[in-house]
Short mmCIF file of C-alpha atoms in Angstrom, two decimals:
data_model
loop_
_atom_site.label_atom_id
_atom_site.label_comp_id
_atom_site.label_asym_id
_atom_site.label_seq_id
_atom_site.Cartn_x
_atom_site.Cartn_y
_atom_site.Cartn_z
CA MET J 8 70.29 233.04 96.85
CA PRO J 9 70.75 232.87 92.92
CA TYR J 10 74.54 231.05 94.25
CA VAL J 11 72.38 228.48 96.32
CA LEU J 12 70.08 227.48 93.94
CA LEU J 13 73.16 226.93 91.38
CA ILE J 14 74.90 225.12 93.61
CA THR J 15 71.57 222.65 94.10
CA ALA J 16 71.03 222.36 90.04
CA THR J 17 74.67 221.58 89.52
CA VAL J 18 74.60 218.73 92.24
CA PHE J 19 71.18 217.54 90.60
CA MET J 20 72.06 218.08 87.07
CA SER J 21 74.82 215.16 88.32
CA PHE J 22 72.31 212.33 89.05
CA SER J 23 71.03 212.43 85.35
CA GLY J 24 73.69 210.41 84.18
CA ILE J 25 74.80 208.77 87.40
CA GLY J 26 71.03 207.40 87.53
CA ALA J 27 70.95 206.43 83.98
CA THR J 28 74.37 204.52 84.09
CA PHE J 29 72.82 202.53 87.45
CA TYR J 30 69.80 201.88 85.74
CA ASN J 31 71.38 200.20 82.31
CA ARG J 32 73.55 198.14 84.59
CA LYS J 33 71.12 197.19 86.96
CA ASN J 34 69.13 196.10 83.30
CA SER J 35 71.65 194.97 81.30
CA SER J 36 69.67 191.69 80.50
CA CYS J 37 66.63 193.32 79.52
CA LYS J 38 65.25 194.15 76.04
CA ASP J 39 64.43 197.81 75.03
CA THR J 40 65.45 199.83 78.60
CA ALA J 41 65.42 203.14 76.69
CA PRO J 42 61.75 203.71 76.10
CA ILE J 43 60.79 202.62 79.56
CA TYR J 44 62.69 204.97 81.30
CA ASN J 45 62.07 208.01 79.21
CA LEU J 46 58.41 207.43 79.75
CA ILE J 47 58.54 207.02 83.47
CA THR J 48 60.79 210.18 83.61
CA LEU J 49 58.68 212.62 81.49
CA ALA J 50 55.60 211.34 83.09
CA VAL J 51 57.20 212.66 86.48
CA VAL J 52 58.66 215.48 84.75
CA PHE J 53 55.26 216.72 82.82
CA ILE J 54 53.22 215.45 86.90
CA CYS J 55 55.32 218.41 88.08
CA TRP J 56 55.25 221.16 85.52
CA LEU J 57 50.89 220.83 85.75
CA ILE J 58 50.74 220.79 88.96
CA LYS J 59 53.63 224.14 89.38
CA PHE J 60 51.20 225.54 86.27
CA LEU J 61 47.71 224.70 88.35
CA THR J 62 49.06 227.04 91.53
CA ASN J 63 49.13 230.03 89.28
CA PRO J 64 47.15 229.11 85.69
CA VAL J 65 48.81 232.25 83.58
CA TYR J 66 49.45 231.88 79.94
CA ASP J 67 50.18 233.66 76.84
CA LEU J 68 49.65 232.38 73.19
CA GLY J 69 52.70 234.04 72.34
CA VAL J 70 54.93 231.50 74.14
CA ILE J 71 53.64 228.62 71.98
CA PRO J 72 55.96 228.81 69.49
CA TYR J 73 59.33 228.65 72.16
CA SER J 74 57.21 226.09 73.59
CA LEU J 75 57.37 224.24 70.42
CA LEU J 76 61.17 224.79 69.66
CA PHE J 77 62.07 223.87 73.09
CA THR J 78 59.71 220.55 73.03
CA LEU J 79 61.87 219.77 70.02
CA GLY J 80 65.83 220.13 71.54
CA TYR J 81 64.12 218.64 74.59
CA THR J 82 62.49 215.42 73.51
CA SER J 83 66.20 214.63 71.80
CA ALA J 84 67.94 215.37 74.27
CA MET J 85 65.96 213.40 76.59
CA ILE J 86 65.34 210.41 74.61
CA ALA J 87 68.94 210.33 73.31
CA SER J 88 70.22 210.31 77.42
CA VAL J 89 69.95 207.16 78.98
CA SER J 90 71.45 205.31 75.68
CA VAL J 91 73.89 207.61 75.23
CA TYR J 92 75.12 206.09 78.68
CA ARG J 93 74.43 202.60 77.48
CA GLU J 94 76.40 202.79 74.93
CA GLY J 95 79.23 204.65 76.10
CA PRO J 96 81.32 204.84 79.43
CA MET J 97 79.75 207.41 81.79
CA MET J 98 82.51 209.63 82.04
CA LEU J 99 83.00 210.61 78.60
CA SER J 100 79.56 210.74 77.94
CA SER J 101 79.15 213.61 80.82
CA LEU J 102 81.91 215.20 79.14
CA ILE J 103 80.15 215.59 75.88
CA MET J 104 76.73 216.64 77.59
CA GLN J 105 78.15 218.70 79.38
CA LEU J 106 80.44 220.27 76.69
CA SER J 107 76.68 221.16 75.10
CA MET J 108 75.85 224.25 77.86
CA ILE J 109 79.23 226.00 76.57
CA SER J 110 77.20 226.55 73.35
CA THR J 111 74.15 228.74 75.08
CA SER J 112 77.47 231.23 76.87
CA ILE J 113 78.78 231.78 73.37
CA TRP J 114 75.03 232.04 72.50
CA GLY J 115 74.83 234.58 75.09
CA PHE J 116 77.98 236.92 73.87
CA PHE J 117 76.07 237.65 70.28
CA PHE J 118 72.78 237.99 71.27
CA TRP J 119 71.71 238.64 75.13
CA ASN J 120 74.24 241.34 75.76
CA SER J 121 76.13 238.80 78.30
CA PRO J 122 79.08 241.04 79.26
CA VAL J 123 82.38 239.61 77.81
CA THR J 124 85.43 240.96 80.33
CA LEU J 125 88.66 239.39 80.53
CA PRO J 126 88.33 236.64 83.13
CA VAL J 127 84.47 235.33 81.14
CA ILE J 128 86.85 234.89 78.67
CA SER J 129 89.87 233.14 80.36
CA GLY J 130 86.89 231.21 82.00
CA LEU J 131 85.89 229.96 78.62
CA VAL J 132 89.34 229.04 77.84
CA LEU J 133 90.10 227.28 80.67
CA VAL J 134 86.54 225.19 80.17
CA VAL J 135 87.24 224.04 77.07
CA VAL J 136 90.93 223.00 78.19
CA ALA J 137 89.28 221.45 81.14
CA LEU J 138 86.86 219.01 78.69
CA VAL J 139 89.82 218.34 76.45
CA LEU J 140 92.20 216.83 79.12
CA CYS J 141 89.40 214.81 80.68
CA LEU J 142 88.54 213.19 77.28
CA TYR J 143 91.29 212.32 76.19
CA ASN J 144 92.13 209.13 76.67
CA GLY J 145 95.61 208.07 75.89
CA LYS J 146 96.42 204.89 74.02
CA SER J 147 93.30 202.96 75.57
CA ALA J 148 92.23 200.48 73.24
CA ASP J 149 89.83 199.80 75.83
CA ALA J 150 88.43 202.89 75.16
CA GLU J 151 88.66 203.06 72.05
CA LYS J 152 85.97 200.16 71.75
CA LYS J 153 83.69 201.95 73.38
CA ILE J 154 83.55 205.09 70.95
CA SER J 155 80.78 203.28 68.55
CA THR J 156 79.26 204.97 65.23
CA LYS J 157 75.57 204.94 67.05
CA TRP J 158 77.03 206.72 70.50
CA LEU J 159 78.47 208.84 68.20
CA LEU J 160 75.15 209.84 66.56
CA LEU J 161 73.28 209.52 70.19
CA ILE J 162 75.33 212.15 71.83
CA ALA J 163 75.40 214.60 68.72
CA ILE J 164 71.57 214.41 68.76
CA TYR J 165 71.92 214.94 72.48
CA PHE J 166 74.65 217.98 72.06
CA VAL J 167 72.32 219.78 69.27
CA GLY J 168 68.83 218.95 71.40
CA ASN J 169 70.34 220.43 74.71
CA SER J 170 71.47 223.38 72.72
CA LEU J 171 68.46 224.29 71.47
CA GLY J 172 66.19 223.13 74.80
CA SER J 173 68.37 225.74 76.63
CA ILE J 174 68.65 228.63 74.40
CA THR J 175 64.93 228.70 74.23
CA GLN J 176 64.27 228.60 77.57
CA ARG J 177 66.36 231.58 78.37
CA THR J 178 65.27 233.32 75.14
CA GLN J 179 61.57 233.13 76.24
CA GLN J 180 62.17 234.11 79.76
CA MET J 181 64.35 237.40 78.73
CA ASN J 182 61.85 238.31 76.55
CA TYR J 183 58.88 237.57 78.63
CA GLU J 184 60.48 239.57 81.96
CA SER J 185 60.50 235.83 83.80
CA ALA J 186 56.97 235.42 83.04
CA TYR J 187 55.09 232.05 81.61
CA GLY J 188 58.04 229.55 82.10
CA ASP J 189 55.25 227.14 83.68
CA PHE J 190 53.64 227.48 80.70
CA LEU J 191 56.02 227.00 78.65
CA MET J 192 56.95 223.48 80.30
CA VAL J 193 53.39 221.96 80.37
CA ILE J 194 53.37 222.49 76.85
CA ALA J 195 56.27 221.24 76.12
CA THR J 196 56.90 218.15 78.42
CA ALA J 197 52.79 217.22 77.85
CA ILE J 198 54.31 216.59 73.50
CA SER J 199 57.88 215.01 74.71
CA LEU J 200 55.00 212.35 77.11
CA LEU J 201 53.21 211.61 74.32
CA VAL J 202 56.15 210.79 71.95
CA CYS J 203 57.28 208.70 74.41
CA ILE J 204 53.94 206.90 75.03
CA LEU J 205 54.14 205.85 71.80
CA ARG J 206 57.69 205.39 71.75
CA TYR J 207 57.21 202.50 74.45
CA LEU J 208 54.22 201.44 72.30
CA LYS J 209 56.14 200.61 69.69
CA SER J 210 58.82 198.69 71.96
CA ASP J 211 59.64 195.45 73.41
CA ARG J 212 57.62 195.11 75.91
CA SER J 213 58.33 192.08 77.44
CA ASP J 214 61.00 192.78 80.46
CA THR J 215 58.80 196.38 81.65
CA LYS J 216 58.24 194.07 85.16
CA LYS J 217 61.06 193.27 85.62
CA ILE J 218 62.11 196.48 84.97
CA LEU J 219 59.66 198.01 87.27
CA ARG J 220 60.39 196.00 90.36
CA SER J 221 64.44 196.71 90.05
CA SER J 222 65.34 200.10 89.30
CA GLY J 223 61.44 201.97 88.60
CA TYR J 224 62.42 204.54 90.78
CA VAL J 225 65.38 205.58 89.39
CA PRO J 226 63.92 207.20 86.03
CA ALA J 227 60.92 208.54 88.42
CA LEU J 228 63.64 210.23 90.36
CA CYS J 229 65.76 211.38 87.89
CA GLY J 230 62.28 213.00 86.64
CA LEU J 231 62.11 215.02 89.60
CA LEU J 232 65.13 216.42 89.89
CA ASN J 233 65.13 217.50 85.97
CA PHE J 234 61.87 219.31 86.69
CA ILE J 235 63.78 221.15 89.74
CA ILE J 236 66.76 221.66 87.10
CA ASN J 237 64.16 223.10 84.80
CA LEU J 238 62.76 225.15 87.12
CA VAL J 239 66.19 226.99 88.42
CA VAL J 240 67.14 227.61 85.34
CA ILE J 241 63.94 229.72 84.24
CA ILE J 242 64.17 231.58 88.17
CA LEU J 243 67.85 232.40 87.28
CA ALA J 244 67.67 233.28 83.81
CA THR J 245 67.41 237.18 84.67
CA GLN J 246 69.51 236.85 87.71
CA LEU J 247 72.81 235.67 86.80
CA SER J 248 74.79 235.82 83.13
CA ALA J 249 74.14 232.62 81.15
CA SER J 250 78.47 232.37 80.93
CA VAL J 251 78.22 231.90 84.87
CA VAL J 252 74.99 229.53 84.75
CA TYR J 253 76.25 227.17 82.07
CA PRO J 254 79.78 226.40 82.20
CA VAL J 255 79.37 226.20 86.74
CA MET J 256 76.54 223.48 85.84
CA MET J 257 78.95 221.99 83.36
CA ILE J 258 81.92 221.66 85.43
CA GLY J 259 80.56 221.07 88.80
CA ALA J 260 78.09 217.93 87.70
CA LEU J 261 81.20 216.55 85.15
CA ALA J 262 83.30 216.64 88.84
CA ILE J 263 80.67 215.05 90.93
CA THR J 264 79.80 212.24 87.77
CA GLY J 265 83.83 212.06 87.69
CA ILE J 266 83.88 210.93 91.51
CA PHE J 267 81.07 208.23 90.96
CA SER J 268 82.42 206.86 88.03
CA ILE J 269 85.75 206.31 90.19
CA PHE J 270 84.59 205.03 93.25
CA ILE J 271 81.03 203.37 92.36
CA PHE J 272 81.69 202.72 88.65
CA LYS J 273 85.12 201.61 88.87
CA GLU J 274 85.68 203.57 85.59
CA LYS J 275 89.60 204.81 85.33
CA MET J 276 90.85 208.63 85.39
CA ARG J 277 94.18 209.10 84.22
CA TRP J 278 96.39 212.12 86.10
CA TRP J 279 95.76 214.20 83.24
CA GLN J 280 91.89 213.86 84.00
CA TRP J 281 92.32 215.34 87.54
CA LEU J 282 93.94 218.19 86.09
CA GLY J 283 90.83 219.17 84.14
CA ILE J 284 89.00 218.50 87.05
CA ALA J 285 91.33 221.57 88.88
CA VAL J 286 91.52 223.37 85.29
CA GLY J 287 87.79 223.42 85.95
CA ALA J 288 87.42 224.44 88.84
CA LEU J 289 89.61 228.01 88.50
CA ALA J 290 87.48 228.18 85.50
CA ILE J 291 84.42 228.70 87.94
CA ILE J 292 86.30 230.83 89.75
CA LEU J 293 86.70 232.72 87.34
CA LEU J 294 83.70 232.75 85.29
CA SER J 295 82.17 233.76 89.01
CA ILE J 296 83.86 237.19 89.30
#
């Protein structure tokens, strides 16, 4: 069952980038598309966690510091994510985003007593090789034009924020024996939603109705999938090693995103990038031993 949940979360995780890319292309002529996207996404996420919490309203005030730290990382990553896909190519953006999960596995070796075996070490090395192969774009001038300072700043914010959120979430679950995860997420998503509301109110809202009519369902769906992903991660926190969960989600989501980038969004991949996907698949096998 844990592996079924892991596969489900991996598939859903890939659609965050796919959905954001579709949304950005659909609303390329609209103003301030990111704030309304984040607002809808966080509203759905908060409602889902609130319902989940109310089915079993247990809490511990000691979880609040974890929740506040998670909020900082989670909110930063959520706000940056849709803008990252607007400012750069989907495949490259997804690569760097998935790379942030490696930091969680490395953290586990030092602070969570995750087993350090030869297959795990080999798998993590192959994960890096896979990402390097996929990240390298050759001498394409067109690709270089898409790597802007703004994109680099946004992807850095996402990287740090997602790493902080993932590490904090898993640490809380381990320290509290898999309890109070719903309480942590309700507080975190409530604060994140408030931030998104304030950000939306300060944005240019002239195209809001147009955006809602054309693609308002996209951030709503991504919000629902985000809830499911975080719920699965909480469930798996004490069932599978971090060195398995995060690399599998990373490479799996990357592979699915790569397929969509080629056949749906018509982004080109080189032969070495396909080799990177194959190396990533081998890494998953090693990390699952």
